[in-house]
Coordinates of C-alpha atoms and ligand atoms in Angstrom, one line a residue:
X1 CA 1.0 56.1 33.7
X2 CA 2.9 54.3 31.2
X3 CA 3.2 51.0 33.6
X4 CA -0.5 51.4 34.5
X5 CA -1.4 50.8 30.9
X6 CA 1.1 47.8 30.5
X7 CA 0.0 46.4 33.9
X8 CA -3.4 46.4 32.5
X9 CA -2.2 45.0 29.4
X10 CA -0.9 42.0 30.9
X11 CA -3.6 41.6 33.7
X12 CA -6.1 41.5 30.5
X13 CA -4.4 39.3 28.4
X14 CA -3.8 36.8 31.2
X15 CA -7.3 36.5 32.1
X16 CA -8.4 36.1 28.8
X17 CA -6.4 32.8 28.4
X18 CA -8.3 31.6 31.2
X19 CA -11.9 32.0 29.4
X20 CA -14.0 29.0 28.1
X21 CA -17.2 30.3 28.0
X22 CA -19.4 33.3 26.7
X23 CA -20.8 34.0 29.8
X24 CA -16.6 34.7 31.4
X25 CA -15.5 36.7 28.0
X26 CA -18.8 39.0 28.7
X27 CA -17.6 39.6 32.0
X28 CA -13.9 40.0 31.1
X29 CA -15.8 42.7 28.3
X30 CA -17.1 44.7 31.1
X31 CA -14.0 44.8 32.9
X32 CA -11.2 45.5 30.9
X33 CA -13.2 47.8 28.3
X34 CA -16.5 48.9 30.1
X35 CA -17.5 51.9 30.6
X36 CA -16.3 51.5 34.7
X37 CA -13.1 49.8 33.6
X38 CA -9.8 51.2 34.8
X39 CA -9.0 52.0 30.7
X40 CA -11.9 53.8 30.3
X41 CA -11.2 55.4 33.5
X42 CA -7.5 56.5 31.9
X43 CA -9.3 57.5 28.8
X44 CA -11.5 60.1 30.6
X45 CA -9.5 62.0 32.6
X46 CA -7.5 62.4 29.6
X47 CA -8.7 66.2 29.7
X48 CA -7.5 66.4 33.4
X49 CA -3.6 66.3 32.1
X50 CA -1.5 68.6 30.4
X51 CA -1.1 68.7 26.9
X52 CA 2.0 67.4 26.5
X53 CA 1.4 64.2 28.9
X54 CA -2.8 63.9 27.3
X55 CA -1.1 63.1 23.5
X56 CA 1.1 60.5 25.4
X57 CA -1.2 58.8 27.8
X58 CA -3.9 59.1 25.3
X59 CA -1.9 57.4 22.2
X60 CA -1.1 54.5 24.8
X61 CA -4.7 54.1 26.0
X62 CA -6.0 54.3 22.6
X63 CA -3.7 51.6 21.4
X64 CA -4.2 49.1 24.2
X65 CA -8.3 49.5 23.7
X66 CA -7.9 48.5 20.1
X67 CA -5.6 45.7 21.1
X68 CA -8.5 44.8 23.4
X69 CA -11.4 44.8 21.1
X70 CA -9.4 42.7 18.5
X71 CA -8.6 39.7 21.3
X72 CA -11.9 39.8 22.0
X73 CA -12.9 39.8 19.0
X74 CA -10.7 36.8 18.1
X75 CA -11.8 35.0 21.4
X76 CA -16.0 35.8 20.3
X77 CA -14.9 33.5 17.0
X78 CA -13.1 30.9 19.0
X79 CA -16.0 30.2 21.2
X80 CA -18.5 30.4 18.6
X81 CA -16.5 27.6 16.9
X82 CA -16.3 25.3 19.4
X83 CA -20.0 25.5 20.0
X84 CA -20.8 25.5 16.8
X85 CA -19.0 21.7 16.3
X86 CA -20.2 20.4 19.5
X87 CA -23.7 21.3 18.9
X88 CA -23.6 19.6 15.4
X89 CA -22.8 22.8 13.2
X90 CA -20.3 21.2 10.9
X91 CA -19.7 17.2 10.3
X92 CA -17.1 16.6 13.1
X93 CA -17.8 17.4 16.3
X94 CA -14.2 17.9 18.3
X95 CA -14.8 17.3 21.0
X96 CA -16.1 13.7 21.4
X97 CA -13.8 10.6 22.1
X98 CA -12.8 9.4 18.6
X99 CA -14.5 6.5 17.2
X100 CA -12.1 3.4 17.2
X101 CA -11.5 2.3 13.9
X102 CA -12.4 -1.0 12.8
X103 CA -9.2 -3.4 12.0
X104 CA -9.7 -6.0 9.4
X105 CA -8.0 -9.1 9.8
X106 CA -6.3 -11.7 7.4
X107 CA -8.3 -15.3 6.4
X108 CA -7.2 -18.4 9.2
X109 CA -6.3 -19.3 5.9
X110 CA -4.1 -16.6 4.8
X111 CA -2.4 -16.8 7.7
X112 CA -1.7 -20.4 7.6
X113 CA -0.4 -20.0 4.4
X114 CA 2.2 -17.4 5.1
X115 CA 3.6 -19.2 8.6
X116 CA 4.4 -22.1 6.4
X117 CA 5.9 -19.7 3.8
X118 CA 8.2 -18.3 6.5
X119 CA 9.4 -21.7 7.7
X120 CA 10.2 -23.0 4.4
X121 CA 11.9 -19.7 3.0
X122 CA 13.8 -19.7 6.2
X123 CA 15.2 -23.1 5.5
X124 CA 16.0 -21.4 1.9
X125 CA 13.0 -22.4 -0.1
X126 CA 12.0 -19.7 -2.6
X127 CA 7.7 -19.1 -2.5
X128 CA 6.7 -19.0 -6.5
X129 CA 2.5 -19.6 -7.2
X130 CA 1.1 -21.0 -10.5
X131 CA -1.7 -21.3 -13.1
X132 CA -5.2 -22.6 -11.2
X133 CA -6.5 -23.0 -15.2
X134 CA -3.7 -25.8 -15.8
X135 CA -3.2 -28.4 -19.0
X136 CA -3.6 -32.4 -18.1
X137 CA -0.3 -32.4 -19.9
X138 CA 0.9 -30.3 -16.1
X139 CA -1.3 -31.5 -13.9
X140 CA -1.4 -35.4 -14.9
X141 CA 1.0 -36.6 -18.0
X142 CA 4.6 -34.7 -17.4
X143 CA 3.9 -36.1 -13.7
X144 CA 4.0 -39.8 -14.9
X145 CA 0.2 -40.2 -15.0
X146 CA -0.6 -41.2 -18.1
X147 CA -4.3 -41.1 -19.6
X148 CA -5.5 -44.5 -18.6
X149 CA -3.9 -44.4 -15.2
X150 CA -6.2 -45.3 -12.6
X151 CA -4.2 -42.9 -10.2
X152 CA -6.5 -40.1 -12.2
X153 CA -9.6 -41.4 -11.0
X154 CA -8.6 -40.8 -7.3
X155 CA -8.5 -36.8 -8.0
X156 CA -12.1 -36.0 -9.1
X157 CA -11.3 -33.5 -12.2
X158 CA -12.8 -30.4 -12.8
X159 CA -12.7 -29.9 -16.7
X160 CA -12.7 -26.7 -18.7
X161 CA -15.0 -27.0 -22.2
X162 CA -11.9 -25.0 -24.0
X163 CA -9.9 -25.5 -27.5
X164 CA -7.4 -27.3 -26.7
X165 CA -3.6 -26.5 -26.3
X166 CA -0.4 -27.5 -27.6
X167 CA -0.3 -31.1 -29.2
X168 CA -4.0 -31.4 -27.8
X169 CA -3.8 -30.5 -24.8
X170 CA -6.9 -31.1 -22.3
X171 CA -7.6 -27.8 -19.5
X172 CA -8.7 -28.5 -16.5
X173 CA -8.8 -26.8 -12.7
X174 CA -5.8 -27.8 -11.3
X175 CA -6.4 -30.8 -9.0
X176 CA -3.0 -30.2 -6.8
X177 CA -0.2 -28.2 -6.8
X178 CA 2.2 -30.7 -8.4
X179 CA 2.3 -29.4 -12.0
X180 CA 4.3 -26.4 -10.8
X181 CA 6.8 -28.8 -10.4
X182 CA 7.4 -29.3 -14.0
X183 CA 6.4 -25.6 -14.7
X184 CA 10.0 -24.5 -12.3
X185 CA 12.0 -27.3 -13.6
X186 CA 11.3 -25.9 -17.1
X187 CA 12.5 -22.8 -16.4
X188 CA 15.2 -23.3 -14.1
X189 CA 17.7 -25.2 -13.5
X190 CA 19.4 -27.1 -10.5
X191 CA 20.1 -26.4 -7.5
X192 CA 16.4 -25.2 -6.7
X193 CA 14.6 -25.2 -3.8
X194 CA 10.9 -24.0 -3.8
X195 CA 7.1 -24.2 -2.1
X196 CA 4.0 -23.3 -3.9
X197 CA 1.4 -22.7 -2.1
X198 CA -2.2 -22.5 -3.9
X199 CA -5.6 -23.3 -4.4
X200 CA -6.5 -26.9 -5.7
X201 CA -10.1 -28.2 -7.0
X202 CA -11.7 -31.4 -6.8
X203 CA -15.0 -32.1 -8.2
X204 CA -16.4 -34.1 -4.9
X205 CA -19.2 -33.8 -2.9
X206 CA -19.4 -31.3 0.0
X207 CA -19.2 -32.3 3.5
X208 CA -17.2 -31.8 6.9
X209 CA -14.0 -32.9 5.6
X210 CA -14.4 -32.6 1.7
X211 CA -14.7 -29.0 -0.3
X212 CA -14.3 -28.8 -4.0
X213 CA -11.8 -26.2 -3.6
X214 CA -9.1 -26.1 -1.1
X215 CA -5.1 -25.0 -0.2
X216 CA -2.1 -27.1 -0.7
X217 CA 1.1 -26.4 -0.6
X218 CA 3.8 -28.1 -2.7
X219 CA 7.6 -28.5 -1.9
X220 CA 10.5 -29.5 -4.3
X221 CA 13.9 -29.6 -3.6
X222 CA 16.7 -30.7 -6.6
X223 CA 20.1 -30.8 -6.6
X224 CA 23.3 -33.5 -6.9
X225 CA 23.3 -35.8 -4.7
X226 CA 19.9 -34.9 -2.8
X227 CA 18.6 -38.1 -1.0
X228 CA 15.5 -39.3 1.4
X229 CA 17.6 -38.6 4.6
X230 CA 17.2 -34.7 3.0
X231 CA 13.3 -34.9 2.5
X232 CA 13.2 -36.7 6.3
X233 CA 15.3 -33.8 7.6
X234 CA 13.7 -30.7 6.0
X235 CA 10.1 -32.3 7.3
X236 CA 11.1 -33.2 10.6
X237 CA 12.6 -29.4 11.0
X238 CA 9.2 -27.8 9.7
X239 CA 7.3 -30.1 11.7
X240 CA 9.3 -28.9 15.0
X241 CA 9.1 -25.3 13.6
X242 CA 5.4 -25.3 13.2
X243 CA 3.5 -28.0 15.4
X244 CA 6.6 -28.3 18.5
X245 CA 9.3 -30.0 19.4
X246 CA 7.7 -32.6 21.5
X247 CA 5.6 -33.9 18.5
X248 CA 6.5 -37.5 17.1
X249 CA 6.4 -37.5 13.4
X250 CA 5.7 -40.9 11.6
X251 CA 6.6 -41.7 8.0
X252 CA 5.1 -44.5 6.0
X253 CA 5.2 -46.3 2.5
X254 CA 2.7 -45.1 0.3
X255 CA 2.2 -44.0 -3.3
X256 CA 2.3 -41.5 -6.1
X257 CA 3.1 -41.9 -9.5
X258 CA 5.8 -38.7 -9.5
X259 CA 8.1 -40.5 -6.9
X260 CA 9.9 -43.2 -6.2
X261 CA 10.1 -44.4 -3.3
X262 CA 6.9 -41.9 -2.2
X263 CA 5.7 -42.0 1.5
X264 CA 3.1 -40.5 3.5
X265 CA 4.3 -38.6 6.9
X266 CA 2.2 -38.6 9.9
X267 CA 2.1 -36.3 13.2
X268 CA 1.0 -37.6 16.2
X269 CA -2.5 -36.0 17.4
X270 CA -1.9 -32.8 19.3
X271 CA -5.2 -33.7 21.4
X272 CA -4.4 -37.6 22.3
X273 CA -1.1 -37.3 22.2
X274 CA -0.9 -40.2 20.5
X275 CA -3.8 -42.1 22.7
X276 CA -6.9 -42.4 20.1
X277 CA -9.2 -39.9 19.8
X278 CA -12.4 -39.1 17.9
X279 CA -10.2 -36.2 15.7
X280 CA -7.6 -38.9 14.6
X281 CA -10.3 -41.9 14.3
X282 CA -8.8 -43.4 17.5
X283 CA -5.5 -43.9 15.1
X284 CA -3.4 -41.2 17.6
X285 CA -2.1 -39.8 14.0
X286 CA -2.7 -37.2 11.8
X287 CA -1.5 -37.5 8.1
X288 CA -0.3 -34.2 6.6
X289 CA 1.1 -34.8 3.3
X290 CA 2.3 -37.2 1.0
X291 CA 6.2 -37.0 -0.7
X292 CA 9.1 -39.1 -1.8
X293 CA 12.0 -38.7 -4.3
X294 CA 11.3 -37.3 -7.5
X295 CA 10.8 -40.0 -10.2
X296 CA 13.3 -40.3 -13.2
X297 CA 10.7 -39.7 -15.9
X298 CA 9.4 -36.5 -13.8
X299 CA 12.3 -34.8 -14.3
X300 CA 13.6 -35.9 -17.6
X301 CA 9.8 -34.4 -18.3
X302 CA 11.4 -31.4 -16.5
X303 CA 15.0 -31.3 -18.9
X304 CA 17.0 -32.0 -15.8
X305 CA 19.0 -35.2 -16.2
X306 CA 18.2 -38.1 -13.7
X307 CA 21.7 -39.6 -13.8
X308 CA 22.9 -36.0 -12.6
X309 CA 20.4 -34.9 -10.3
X310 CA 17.8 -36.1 -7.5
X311 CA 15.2 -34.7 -5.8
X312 CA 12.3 -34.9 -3.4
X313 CA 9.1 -33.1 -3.5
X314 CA 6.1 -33.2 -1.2
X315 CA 2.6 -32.3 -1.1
X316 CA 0.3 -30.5 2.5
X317 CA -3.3 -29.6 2.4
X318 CA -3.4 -27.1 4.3
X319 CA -6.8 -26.7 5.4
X320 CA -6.1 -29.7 7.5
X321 CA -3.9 -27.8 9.5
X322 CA -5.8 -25.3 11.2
X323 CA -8.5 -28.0 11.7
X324 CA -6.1 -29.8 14.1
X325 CA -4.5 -26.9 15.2
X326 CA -7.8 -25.4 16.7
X327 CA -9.9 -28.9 17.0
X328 CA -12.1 -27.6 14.3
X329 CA -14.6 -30.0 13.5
X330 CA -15.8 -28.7 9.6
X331 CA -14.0 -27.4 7.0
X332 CA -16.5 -25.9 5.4
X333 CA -16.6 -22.9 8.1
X334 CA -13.3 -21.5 6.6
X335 CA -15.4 -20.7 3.7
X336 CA -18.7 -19.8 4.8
X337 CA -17.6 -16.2 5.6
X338 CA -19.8 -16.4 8.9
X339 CA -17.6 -13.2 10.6
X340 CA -18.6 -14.7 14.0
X341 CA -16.0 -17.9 13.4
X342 CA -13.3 -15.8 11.2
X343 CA -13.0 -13.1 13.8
X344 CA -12.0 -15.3 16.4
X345 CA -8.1 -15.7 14.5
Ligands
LIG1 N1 -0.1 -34.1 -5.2 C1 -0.4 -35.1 -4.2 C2 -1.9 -35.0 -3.9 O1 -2.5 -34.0 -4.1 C3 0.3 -34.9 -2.9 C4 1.8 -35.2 -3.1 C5 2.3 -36.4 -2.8 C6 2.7 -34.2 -3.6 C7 3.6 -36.7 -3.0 C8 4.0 -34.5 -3.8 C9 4.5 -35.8 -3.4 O2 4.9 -33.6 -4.2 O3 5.8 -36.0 -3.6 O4 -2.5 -35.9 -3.4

């Protein structure tokens, strides 16, 4: 008898693992604790055994019905809870497929700006940002650009209506990212290595290729003994790193007041090759940035001693980069938050 019950026990149990649905617990219901089931069977002819082996049988049979009642009890709230979410019940139903979640991404621009940030910390350049709100003493005079020098007419200033600074000092919006070189070499002395990269404003008129507020990213590099063949080498290197090996690189004369000699660098157009097409103006180069060796006067405005030390700095707009990259046509999309172009990087 004692077996029977824990056969039953087992056989009960079992089956009731198996259940998913209302309609199967009712019919497990009627078979393990109706009135024809095998228990109540044992529980009835209870009075047919004798006393001693009745309080035995019946304390077992007893047991395992209570046992019973509470799984199926258990099992009644289990189903009921399942139904209940997927019939919209509670706020999450449980049994659906989730719902992918929606990934932001970073701005073509952001991402621009911390490749470039890699390469140059890689070759040991340290990443430092700066004031957008800037002095003209910053931004124009400490970088040997003097009030009536015409070089300040070619950067379009935005200026701030503010009290002025320190020995009358003008504000303005920063028009590059040069005055953070005088803002490091105030602070810190030789060697130094370091990029800032950072927004720049230019009071100009909108179009394709001109925004009044843009990216550049400035490099400057002091130390004893630091000469062009070190500004050629670290340029050439990022321009391997970043645009490919099989990319000629041009440099040129040109000129800025804070160096001396300054040049402009060129890459050859990564859709001509070099041939002439409508995204170089037929040239087959692209101009990326302008640099040179640090002028005397720029870094005795800095405290660093010009018969000690050299240097050589250099100046990328960056928006231009992703234009040529991708063969975008207007730089104003970067900016238009239209999600249709940003999603595509
Ligand atoms: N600041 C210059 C501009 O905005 C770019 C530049 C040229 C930066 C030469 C430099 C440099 O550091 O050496 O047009």
């Amino acid at each position: 008898m004692n077996q029977q019950i824990d056969d039953l026990r087992n056989q009960a149990v079992a089956s009731l693992k198996t259940i998913a649905s209302s309609d199967e617990l009712n019919s497990w219901r009627v078979r393990y604790l109706g009135k024809k089931s095998s228990l109540m069977a044992v529980l009835k002819g209870l009075g047919e055994l004798p006393a001693e082996e009745r309080r035995a049988v019946g304390g077992q049979a007893n047991q395992l019905k209570k046992e019973l009642e509470a799984l199926l009890k258990e099992k009644e709230e289990a189903l009921a809870a399942v139904s209940n979410l997927s019939t919209g019940g509670t706020d999450v139903d449980i049994t659906l497929p989730g719902r992918p979640a929606n990934l932001g991404k970073l701005h073509p621009m952001t991402l621009v700006l911390h490749e470039l940030g890699e390469i140059f910390a890689s070759m040991g350049f340290e990443i430092v940002e700066g004031p957008e709100v800037e002095w003209d003493y910053y931004n124009f005079e400490a970088l040997n650009i003097p009030k009536e020098h015409p070089a300040r007419d070619s950067m379009q200033t935005f200026w701030v209506d503010a009290p002025p600074g320190e020995n009358g000092w003008e504000m303005l919006l920063r028009t590059h990212t040069s005055p953070m070189q005088i803002r490091v070499m105030e602070k810190q002395k030789p060697p130094l290595r370091i990029v800032v990269p950072g927004r720049v404003f230019r009071y100009e008129a909108t179009d394709a290729t001109h925004i009044p507020m843009f990216h550049q990213i400035e490099g400057l590099a002091i130390d004893k003994g630091i000469t062009m063949a070190d500004l050629k080498g670290t340029l050439y290197e990022f321009s391997r790193r970043f645009f490919g090996t099989d990319r000629r690189v041009r440099f040129r004369c040109d000129f800025f007041p804070f160096v001396e000699p300054g040049v402009e660098m060129a890459v050859e157009c990564g859709v001509c090759k070099g041939e002439g097409c409508r995204l170089c103006g037929q040239s087959g180069w692209i101009e990326i940035l302008g640099a040179g060796m640090v002028h005397p006067r720029v870094l005795e405005a800095g405290g660093i001693d010009p018969d000690v030390y050299s240097g050589f700095a250099f100046g990328m707009g960056v928006e231009r980069i992703p234009l040529l990259r991708y063969g975008i046509d207007d730089i104003r999309l970067f900016y238009s938050s239209d999600l249709r172009f940003l999603r595509q990087f």
